[in-house]
Short mmCIF file of C-alpha atoms and ligand atoms in Angstrom, two decimals:
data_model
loop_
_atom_site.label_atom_id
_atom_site.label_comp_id
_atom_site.label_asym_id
_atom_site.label_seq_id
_atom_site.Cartn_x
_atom_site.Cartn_y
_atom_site.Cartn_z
CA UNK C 5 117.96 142.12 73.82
CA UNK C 6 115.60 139.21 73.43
CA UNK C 7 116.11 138.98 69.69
CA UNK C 8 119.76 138.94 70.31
CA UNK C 9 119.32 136.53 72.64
CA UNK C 10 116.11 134.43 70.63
CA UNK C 11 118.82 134.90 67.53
CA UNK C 12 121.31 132.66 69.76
CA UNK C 13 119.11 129.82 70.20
CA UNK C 14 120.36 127.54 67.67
CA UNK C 15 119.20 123.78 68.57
CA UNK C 16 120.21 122.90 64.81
CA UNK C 17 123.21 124.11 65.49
CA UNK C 18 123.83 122.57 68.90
CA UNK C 19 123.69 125.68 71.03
CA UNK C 20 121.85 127.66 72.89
CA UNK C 21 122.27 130.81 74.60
CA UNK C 22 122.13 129.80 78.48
CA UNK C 23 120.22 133.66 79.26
CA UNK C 24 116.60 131.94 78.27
CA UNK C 25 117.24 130.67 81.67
CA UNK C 26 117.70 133.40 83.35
CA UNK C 27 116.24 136.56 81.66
CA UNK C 28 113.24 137.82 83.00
CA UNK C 29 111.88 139.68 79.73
CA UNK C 30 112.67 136.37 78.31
CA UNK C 31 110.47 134.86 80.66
CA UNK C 32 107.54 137.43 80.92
CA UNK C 33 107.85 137.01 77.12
CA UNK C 34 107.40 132.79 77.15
CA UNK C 35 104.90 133.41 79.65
CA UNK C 36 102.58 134.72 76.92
CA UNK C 37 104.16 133.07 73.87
CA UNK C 38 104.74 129.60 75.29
CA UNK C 39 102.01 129.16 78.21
CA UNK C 40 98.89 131.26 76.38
CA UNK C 41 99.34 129.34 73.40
CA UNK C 42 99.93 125.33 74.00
CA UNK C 43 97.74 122.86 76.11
CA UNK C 44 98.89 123.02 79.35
CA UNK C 45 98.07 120.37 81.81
CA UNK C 46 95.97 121.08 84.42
CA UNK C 47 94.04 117.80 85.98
CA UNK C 48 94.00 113.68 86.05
CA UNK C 49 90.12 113.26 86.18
CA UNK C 50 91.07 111.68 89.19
CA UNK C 51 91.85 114.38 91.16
CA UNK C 52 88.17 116.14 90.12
CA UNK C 53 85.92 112.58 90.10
CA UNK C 54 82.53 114.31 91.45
CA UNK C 55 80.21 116.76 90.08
CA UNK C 56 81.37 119.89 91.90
CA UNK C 57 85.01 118.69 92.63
CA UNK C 58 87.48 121.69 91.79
CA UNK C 59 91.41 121.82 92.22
CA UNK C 60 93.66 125.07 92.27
CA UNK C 61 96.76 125.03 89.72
CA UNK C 62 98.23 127.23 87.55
CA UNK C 63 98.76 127.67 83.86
CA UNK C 64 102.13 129.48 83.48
CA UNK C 65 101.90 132.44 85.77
CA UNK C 66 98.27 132.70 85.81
CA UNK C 67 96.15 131.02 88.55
CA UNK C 68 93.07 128.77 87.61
CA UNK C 69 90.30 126.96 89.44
CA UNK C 70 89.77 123.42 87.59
CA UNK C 71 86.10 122.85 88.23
CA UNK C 72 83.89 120.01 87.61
CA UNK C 73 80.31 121.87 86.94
CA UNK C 74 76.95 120.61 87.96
CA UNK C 75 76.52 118.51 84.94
CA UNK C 76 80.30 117.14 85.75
CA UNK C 77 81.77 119.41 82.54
CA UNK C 78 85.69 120.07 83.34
CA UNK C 79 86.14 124.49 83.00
CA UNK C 80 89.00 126.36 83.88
CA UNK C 81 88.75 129.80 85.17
CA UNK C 82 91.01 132.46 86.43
CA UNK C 83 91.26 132.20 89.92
CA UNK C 84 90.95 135.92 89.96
CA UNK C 85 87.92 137.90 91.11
CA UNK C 86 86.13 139.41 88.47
CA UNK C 87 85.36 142.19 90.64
CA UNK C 88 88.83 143.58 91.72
CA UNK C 89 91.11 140.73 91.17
CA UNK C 90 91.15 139.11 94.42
CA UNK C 91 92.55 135.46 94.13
CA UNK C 92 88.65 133.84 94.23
CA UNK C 93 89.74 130.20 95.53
CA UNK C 94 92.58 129.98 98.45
CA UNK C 95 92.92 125.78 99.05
CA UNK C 96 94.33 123.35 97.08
CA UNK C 97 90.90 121.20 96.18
CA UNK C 98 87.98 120.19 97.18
CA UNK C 99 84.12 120.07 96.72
CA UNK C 100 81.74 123.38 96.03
CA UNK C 101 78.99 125.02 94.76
CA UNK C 102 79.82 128.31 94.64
CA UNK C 103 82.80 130.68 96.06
CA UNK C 104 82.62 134.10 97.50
CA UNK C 105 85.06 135.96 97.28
CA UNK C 106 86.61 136.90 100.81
CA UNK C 107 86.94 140.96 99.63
CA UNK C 108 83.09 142.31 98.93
CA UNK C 109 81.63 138.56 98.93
CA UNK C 110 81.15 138.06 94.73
CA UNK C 111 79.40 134.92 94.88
CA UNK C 112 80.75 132.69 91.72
CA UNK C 113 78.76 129.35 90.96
CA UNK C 114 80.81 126.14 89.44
CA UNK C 115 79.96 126.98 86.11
CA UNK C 116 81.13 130.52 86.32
CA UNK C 117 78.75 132.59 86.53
CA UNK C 118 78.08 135.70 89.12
CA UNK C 119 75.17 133.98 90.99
CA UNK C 120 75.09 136.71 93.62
CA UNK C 121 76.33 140.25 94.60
CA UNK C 122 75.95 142.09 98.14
CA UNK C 123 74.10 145.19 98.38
CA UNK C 124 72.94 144.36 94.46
CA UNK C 125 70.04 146.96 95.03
CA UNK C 126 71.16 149.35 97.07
CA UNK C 127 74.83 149.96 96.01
CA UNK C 128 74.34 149.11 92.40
CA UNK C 129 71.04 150.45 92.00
CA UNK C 130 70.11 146.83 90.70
CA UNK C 131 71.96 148.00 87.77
CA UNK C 132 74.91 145.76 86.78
CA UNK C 133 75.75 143.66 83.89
CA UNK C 134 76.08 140.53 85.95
CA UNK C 135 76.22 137.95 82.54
CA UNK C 136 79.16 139.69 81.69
CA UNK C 137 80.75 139.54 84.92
CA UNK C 138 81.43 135.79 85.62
CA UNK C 139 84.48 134.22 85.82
CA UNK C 140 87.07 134.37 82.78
CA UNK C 141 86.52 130.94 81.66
CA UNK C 142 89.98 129.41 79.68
CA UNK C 143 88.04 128.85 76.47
CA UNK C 144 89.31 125.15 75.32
CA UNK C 145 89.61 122.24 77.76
CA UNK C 146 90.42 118.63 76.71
CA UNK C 147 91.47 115.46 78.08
CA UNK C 148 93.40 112.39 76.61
CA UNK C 149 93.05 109.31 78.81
CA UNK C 150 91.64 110.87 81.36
CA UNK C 151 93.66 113.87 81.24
CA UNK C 152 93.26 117.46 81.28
CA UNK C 153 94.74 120.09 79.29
CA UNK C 154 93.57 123.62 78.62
CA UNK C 155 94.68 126.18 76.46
CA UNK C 156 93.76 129.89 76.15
CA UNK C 157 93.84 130.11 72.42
CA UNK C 158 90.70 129.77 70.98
CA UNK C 159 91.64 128.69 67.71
CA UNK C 160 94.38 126.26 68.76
CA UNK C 161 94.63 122.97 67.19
CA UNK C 162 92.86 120.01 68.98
CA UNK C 163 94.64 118.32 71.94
CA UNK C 164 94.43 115.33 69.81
CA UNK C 165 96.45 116.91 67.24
CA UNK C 166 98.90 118.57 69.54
CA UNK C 167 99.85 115.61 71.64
CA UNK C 168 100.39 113.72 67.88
CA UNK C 169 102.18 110.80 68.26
CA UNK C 170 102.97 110.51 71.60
CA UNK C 171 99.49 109.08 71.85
CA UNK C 172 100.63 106.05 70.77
CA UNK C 173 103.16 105.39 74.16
CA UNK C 174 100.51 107.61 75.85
CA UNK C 175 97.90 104.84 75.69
CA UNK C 176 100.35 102.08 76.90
CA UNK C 177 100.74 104.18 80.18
CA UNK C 178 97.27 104.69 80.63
CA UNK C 179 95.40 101.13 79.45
CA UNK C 180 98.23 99.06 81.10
CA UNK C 181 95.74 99.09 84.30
CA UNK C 182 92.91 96.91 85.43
CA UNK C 183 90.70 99.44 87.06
CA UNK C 184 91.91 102.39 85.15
CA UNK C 185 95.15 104.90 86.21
CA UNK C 186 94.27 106.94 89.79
CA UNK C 187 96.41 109.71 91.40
CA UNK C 188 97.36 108.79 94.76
CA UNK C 189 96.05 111.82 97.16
CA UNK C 190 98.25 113.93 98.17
CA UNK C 191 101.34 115.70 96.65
CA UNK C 192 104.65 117.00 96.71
CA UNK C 193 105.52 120.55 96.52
CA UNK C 194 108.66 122.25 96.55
CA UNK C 195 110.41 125.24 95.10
CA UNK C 196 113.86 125.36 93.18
CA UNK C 197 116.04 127.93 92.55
CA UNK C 198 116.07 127.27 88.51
CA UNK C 199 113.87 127.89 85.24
CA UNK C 200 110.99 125.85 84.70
CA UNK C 201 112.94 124.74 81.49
CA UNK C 202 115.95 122.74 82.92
CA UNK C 203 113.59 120.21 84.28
CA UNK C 204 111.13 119.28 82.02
CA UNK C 205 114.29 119.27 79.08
CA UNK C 206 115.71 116.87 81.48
CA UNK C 207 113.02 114.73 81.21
CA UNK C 208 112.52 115.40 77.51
CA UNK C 209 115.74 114.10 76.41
CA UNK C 210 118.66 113.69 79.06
CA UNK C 211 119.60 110.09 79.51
CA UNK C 212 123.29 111.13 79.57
CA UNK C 213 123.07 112.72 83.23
CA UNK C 214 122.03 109.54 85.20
CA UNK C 215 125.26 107.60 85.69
CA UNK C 216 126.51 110.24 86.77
CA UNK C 217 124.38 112.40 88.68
CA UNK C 218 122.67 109.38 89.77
CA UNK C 219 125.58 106.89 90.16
CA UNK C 220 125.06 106.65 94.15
CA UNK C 221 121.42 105.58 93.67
CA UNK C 222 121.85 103.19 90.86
CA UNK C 223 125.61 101.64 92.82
CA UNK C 224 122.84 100.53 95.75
CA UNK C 225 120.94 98.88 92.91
CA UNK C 226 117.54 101.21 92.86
CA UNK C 227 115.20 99.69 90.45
CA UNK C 228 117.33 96.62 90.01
CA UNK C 229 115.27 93.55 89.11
CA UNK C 230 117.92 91.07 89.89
CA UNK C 231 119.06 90.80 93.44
CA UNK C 232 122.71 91.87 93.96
CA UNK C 233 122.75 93.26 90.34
CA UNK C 234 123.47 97.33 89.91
CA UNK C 235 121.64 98.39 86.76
CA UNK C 236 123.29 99.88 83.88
CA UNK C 237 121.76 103.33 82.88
CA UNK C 238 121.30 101.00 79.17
CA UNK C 239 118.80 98.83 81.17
CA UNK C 240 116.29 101.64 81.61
CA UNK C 241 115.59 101.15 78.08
CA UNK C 242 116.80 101.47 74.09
CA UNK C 243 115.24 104.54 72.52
CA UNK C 244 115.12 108.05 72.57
CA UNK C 245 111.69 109.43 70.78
CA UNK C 246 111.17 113.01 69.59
CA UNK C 247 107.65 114.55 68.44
CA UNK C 248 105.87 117.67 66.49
CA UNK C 249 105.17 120.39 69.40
CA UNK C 250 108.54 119.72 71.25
CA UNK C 251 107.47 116.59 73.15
CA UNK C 252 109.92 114.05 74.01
CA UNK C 253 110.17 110.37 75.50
CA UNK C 254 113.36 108.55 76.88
CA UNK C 255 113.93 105.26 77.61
CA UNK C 256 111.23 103.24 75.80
CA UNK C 257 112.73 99.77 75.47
CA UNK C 258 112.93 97.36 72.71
CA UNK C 259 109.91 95.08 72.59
CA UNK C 260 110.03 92.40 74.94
CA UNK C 261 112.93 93.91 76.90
CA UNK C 262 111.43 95.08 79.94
CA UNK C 263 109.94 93.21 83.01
CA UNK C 264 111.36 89.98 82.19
CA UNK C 265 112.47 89.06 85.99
CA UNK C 266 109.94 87.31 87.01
CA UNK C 267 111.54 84.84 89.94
CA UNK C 268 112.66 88.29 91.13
CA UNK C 269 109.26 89.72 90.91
CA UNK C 270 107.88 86.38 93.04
CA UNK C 271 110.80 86.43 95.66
CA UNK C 272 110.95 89.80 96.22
CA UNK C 273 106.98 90.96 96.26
CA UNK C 274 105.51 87.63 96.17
CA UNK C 275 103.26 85.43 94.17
CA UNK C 276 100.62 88.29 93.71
CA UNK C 277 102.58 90.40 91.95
CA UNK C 278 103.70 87.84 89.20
CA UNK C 279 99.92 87.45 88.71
CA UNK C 280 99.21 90.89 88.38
CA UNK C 281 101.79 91.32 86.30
CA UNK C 282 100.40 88.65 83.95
CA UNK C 283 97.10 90.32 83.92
CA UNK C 284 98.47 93.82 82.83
CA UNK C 285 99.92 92.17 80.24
CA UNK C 286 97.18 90.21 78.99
CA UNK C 287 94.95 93.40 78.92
CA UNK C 288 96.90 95.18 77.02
CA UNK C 289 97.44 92.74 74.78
CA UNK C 290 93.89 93.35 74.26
CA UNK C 291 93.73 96.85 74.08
CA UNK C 292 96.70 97.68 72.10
CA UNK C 293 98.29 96.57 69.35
CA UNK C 294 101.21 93.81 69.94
CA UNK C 295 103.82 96.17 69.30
CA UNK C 296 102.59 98.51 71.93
CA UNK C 297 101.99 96.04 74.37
CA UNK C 298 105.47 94.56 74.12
CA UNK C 299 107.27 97.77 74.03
CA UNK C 300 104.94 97.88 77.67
CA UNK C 301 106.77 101.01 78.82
CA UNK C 302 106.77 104.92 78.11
CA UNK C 303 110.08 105.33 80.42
CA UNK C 304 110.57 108.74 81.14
CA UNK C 305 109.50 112.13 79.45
CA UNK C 306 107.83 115.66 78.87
CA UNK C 307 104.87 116.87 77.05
CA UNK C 308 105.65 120.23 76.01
CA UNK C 309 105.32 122.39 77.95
CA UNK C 310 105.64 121.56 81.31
CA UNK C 311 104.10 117.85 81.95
CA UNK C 312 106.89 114.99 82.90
CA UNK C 313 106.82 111.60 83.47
CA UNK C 314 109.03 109.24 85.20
CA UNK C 315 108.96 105.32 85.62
CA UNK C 316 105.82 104.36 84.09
CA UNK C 317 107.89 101.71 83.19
CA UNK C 318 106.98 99.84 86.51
CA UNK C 319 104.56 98.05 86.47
CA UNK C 320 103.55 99.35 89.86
CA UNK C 321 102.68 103.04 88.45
CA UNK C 322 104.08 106.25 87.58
CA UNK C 323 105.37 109.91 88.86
CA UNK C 324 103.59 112.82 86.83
CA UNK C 325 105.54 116.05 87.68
CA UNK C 326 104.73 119.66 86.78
CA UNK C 327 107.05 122.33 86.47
CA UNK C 328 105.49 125.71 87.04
CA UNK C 329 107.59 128.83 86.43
CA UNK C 330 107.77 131.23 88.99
CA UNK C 331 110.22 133.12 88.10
CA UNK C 332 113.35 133.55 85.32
CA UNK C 333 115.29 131.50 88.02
CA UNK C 334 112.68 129.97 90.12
CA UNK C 335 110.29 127.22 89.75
CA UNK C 336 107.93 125.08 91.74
CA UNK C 337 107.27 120.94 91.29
CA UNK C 338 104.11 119.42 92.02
CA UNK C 339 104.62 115.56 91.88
CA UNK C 340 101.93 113.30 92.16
CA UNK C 341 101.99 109.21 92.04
CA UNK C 342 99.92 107.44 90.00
CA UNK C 343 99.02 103.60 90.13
CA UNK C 344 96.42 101.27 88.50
CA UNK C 345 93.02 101.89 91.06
CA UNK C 346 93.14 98.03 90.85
CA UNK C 347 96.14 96.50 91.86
CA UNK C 348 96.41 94.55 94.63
CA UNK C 349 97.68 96.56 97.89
CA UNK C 350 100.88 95.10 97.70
CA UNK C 351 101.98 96.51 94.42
CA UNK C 352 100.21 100.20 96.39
CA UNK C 353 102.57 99.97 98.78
CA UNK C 354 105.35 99.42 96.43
CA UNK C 355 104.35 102.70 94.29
CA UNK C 356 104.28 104.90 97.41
CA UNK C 357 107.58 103.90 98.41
CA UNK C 358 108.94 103.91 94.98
CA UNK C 359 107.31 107.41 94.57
CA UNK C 360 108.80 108.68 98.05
CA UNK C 361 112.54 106.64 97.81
CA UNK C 362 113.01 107.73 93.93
CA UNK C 363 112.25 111.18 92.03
CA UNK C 364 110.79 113.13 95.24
CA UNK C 365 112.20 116.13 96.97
CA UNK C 366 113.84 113.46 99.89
CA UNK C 367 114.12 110.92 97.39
CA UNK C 368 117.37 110.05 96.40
CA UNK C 369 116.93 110.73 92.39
CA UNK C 370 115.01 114.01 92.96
CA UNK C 371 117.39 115.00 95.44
CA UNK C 372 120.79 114.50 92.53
CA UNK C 373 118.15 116.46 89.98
CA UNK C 374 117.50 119.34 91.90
CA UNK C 375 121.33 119.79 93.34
CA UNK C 376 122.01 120.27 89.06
CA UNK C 377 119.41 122.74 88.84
CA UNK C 378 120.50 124.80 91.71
CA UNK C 379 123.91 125.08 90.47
CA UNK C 380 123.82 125.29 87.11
CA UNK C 381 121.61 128.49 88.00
CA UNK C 382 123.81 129.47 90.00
CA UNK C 383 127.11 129.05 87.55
CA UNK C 384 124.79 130.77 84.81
CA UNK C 385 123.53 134.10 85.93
CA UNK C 386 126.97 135.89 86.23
CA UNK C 387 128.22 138.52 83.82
CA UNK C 388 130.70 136.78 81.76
CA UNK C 389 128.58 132.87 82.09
CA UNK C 390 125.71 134.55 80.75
CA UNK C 391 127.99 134.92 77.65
CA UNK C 392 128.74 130.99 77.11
CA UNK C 393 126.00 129.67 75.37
CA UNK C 394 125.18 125.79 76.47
CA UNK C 395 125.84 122.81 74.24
CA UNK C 396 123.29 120.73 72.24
CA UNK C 397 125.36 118.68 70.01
CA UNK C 398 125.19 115.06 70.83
CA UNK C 399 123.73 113.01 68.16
CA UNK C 400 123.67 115.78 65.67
CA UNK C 401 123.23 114.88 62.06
CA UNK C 402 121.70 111.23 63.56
CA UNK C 403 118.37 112.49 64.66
CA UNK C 404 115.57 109.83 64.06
CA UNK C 405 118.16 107.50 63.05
CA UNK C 406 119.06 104.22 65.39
CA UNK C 407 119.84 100.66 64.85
CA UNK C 408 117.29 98.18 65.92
CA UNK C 409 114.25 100.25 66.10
CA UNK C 410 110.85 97.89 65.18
CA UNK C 411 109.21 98.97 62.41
CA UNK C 412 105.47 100.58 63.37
CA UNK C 413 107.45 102.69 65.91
CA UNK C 414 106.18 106.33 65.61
CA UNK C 415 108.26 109.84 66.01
CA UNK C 416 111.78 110.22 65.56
CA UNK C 417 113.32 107.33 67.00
CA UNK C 418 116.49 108.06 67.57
CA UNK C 419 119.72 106.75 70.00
CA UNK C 420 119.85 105.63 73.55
CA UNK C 421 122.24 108.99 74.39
CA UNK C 422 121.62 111.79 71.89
CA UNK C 423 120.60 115.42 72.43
CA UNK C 424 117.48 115.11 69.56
CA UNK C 425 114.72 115.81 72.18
CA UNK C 426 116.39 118.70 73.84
CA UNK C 427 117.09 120.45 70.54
CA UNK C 428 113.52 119.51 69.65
CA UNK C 429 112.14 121.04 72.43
CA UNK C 430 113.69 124.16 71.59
CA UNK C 431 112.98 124.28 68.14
CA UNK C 432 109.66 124.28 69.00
CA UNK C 433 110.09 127.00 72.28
CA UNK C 434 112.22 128.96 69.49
CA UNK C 435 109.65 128.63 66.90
CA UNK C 436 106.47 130.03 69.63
CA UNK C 437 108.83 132.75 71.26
CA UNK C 438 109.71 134.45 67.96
CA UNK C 439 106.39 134.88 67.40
CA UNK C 440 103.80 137.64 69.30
CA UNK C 441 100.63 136.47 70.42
CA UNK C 442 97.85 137.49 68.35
CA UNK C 443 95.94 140.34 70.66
CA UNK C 444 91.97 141.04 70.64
CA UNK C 445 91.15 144.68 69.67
FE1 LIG W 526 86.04 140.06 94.71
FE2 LIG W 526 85.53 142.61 95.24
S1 LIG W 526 87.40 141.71 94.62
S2 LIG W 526 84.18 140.93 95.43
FE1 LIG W 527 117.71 112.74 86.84
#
């Protein structure tokens, strides 16, 4: 059944068979293949700035602990006594030394190891291998701009590698800041009846959907620069970019197109923000090259697997969004805001409403988003829809190619509306699902 269905994935083709969103041996399978094997995102170095600091996430279905040791090293363990299994670590974040585990009391230190056991002597004779017995560590952390990916393949390629060319926009996200990028505290958390795959896709590659699924929020002019003036879907930007490892940004404008509304800028926030805005643009000037710093924007768009972006555009910060799979046909989205720790509070207070008014679960973009998800779940799980494969085709045979693009542009640049990141993303899904995991004797 999976090969038949694997066989049916055919993003060079244009299709793909709509059951890889809602088989569950598919998804047990993509669980190993997909979420065992590529860096997953697990932490902004923000969230974990202190010696100490740990957060609770997952990678795929597994749980992990994201732990800043004593000597302020970044490790990843199961959240999963070694004992019996119990989930070690039951809030969201914080600041410790060690856990216990609330079953027999295993006492865990930050960097993993099984500091203490109850009744060591008398129940375990003082016999027990207790170097053996600390927490399964994830073996390879890294971080790119200040964030943290982890992958449970030993011998996988360096996140360096793996992120490619996207590090190029990547940087113009995260040095277009005075003080450096800082997630806001706090997040949003909500569950959705739909694959993990349907939303970070969407944010891979699917311009096409806004004017319509979004055509109430741009018709009251969200994100308009110009008083009075309902953006175009065109004026979120020119490009579409695909990259190696199924990665894919949307909307990165044409140098110098972006952020040109200044007397809008000054009426509508105020003299402040026209200065800050000259600042961020004369440190990245800096730190970039020219191109980079005119392009100024990374839009909208996933790192494989499950990382999304939206609106680093603004210049008043960013959404980050995680899809975790839950289930063949559920998922849950952590969002988080992120803003430059040293803009002026204005511009703060901007972000936060920007964050809660646009791709949130009340906000008016998240809310359009997650209505498409729902239904197309729904419309997809049924005995005869689960026959109609889905359609990729948009752009086919133009992928990469675009009029206009500067040169010094990395990736595929490719159209404004065209299908290339979607199909890329697949490629590369198809490409890790049709292949088993390597197992440990
Ligand atoms: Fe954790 Fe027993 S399961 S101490
Ligand atoms: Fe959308």
């Amino acid at each position: 059944m999976i090969g038949e269905i694997l066989a049916n994935v055919r993003p060079g083709h244009g299709t793909i068979d709509r059951r890889i969103f809602s088989d569950e041996s598919i998804y047990q399978v993509e669980m190993d293949r997909v979420f065992t094997r590529t860096w997953v995102f697990v932490a902004h170095e923000s969230q974990i700035p202190n010696p100490e600091d740990f957060l609770t996430t997952y990678i795929g279905s597994d749980p992990v602990i994201v732990w800043r040791d004593k000597a302020s090293a970044v490790r990843v363990f199961l959240n999963s006594c070694r004992h019996r299994g119990m989930r070690l670590c039951r809030v969201d974040h914080g600041n410790a030394k060690s856990f216990s585990c609330s079953y027999h009391g295993w006492t865990f230190s930050s960097d993993g190891c099984l500091a203490a056991v109850p009744l060591f002597k008398q129940a375990y004779h003082g016999n027990l291998p207790r170097e053996q017995l600390g927490l399964f560590e994830c073996p390879r952390v890294e971080s790119y701009q200040g964030f943290y990916f982890a992958c449970w393949d030993e011998k996988a390629q360096s996140l360096a590698n793996y992120l490619g060319d996207v590090k190029w926009y990547f940087d113009i996200m995260a040095m277009r800041t005075l003080g450096g990028l800082e997630v806001i505290p706090g997040q949003q958390r909500y569950r959705v009846p739909g694959n993990w795959k349907l939303g970070a896709e969407n944010f891979a590659g699917d311009n096409y959907h806004a004017p319509y699924t979004h055509r109430g929020a741009l018709e009251v002019g969200a994100y308009s620069q110009e008083p009075g003036t309902v953006l175009r879907n065109e004026d979120f930007g020119d490009f579409t970019v695909a990259f190696e490892n199924g990665h894919g940004l949307i909307d990165i404008p044409k140098p110098g197109a972006r952020w040109h509304g200044d007397k809008y800028i000054a009426d509508a926030i105020g003299k402040e923000a026209v200065e800050y805005l000259q600042e961020l643009r004369n440190v990245l000037q800096q730190r970039v090259s020219s191109l980079q710093a005119e392009i100024f924007s990374i839009g909208v768009g996933t790192i494989f697997p499950n990382l999304s972006f939206n609106d680093f555009g603004s210049f008043v910060g960013g959404l980050m969004m995680v899809w975790h799979p839950r289930s063949a046909t559920e998922s849950e989205i952590w969002e988080n805001m992120l803003f430059d720790r040293s803009a002026p509070k204005v511009i703060k207070d901007i972000a936060r409403q920007n964050f809660t008014f646009g791709q949130t679960v009340a906000g008016s973009f998240g809310a359009d988003d997650m209505e498409n998800t729902e239904q197309i779940t729904a419309a997809t799980t049924g005995v005869i829809s689960k026959r109609v494969p889905f359609d990729y085709s948009m752009g086919l045979g133009h992928d990469g190619k675009t009029d206009g693009a500067p040169e010094g542009m990395p990736g595929r640049v490719g159209d404004f509306y065209t299908d290339q990141n979607n199909r890329n993303f697949y490629e590369y899904w198809a490409q890790l699902m049709g292949t088993p995991t390597p197992r440990k004797p």
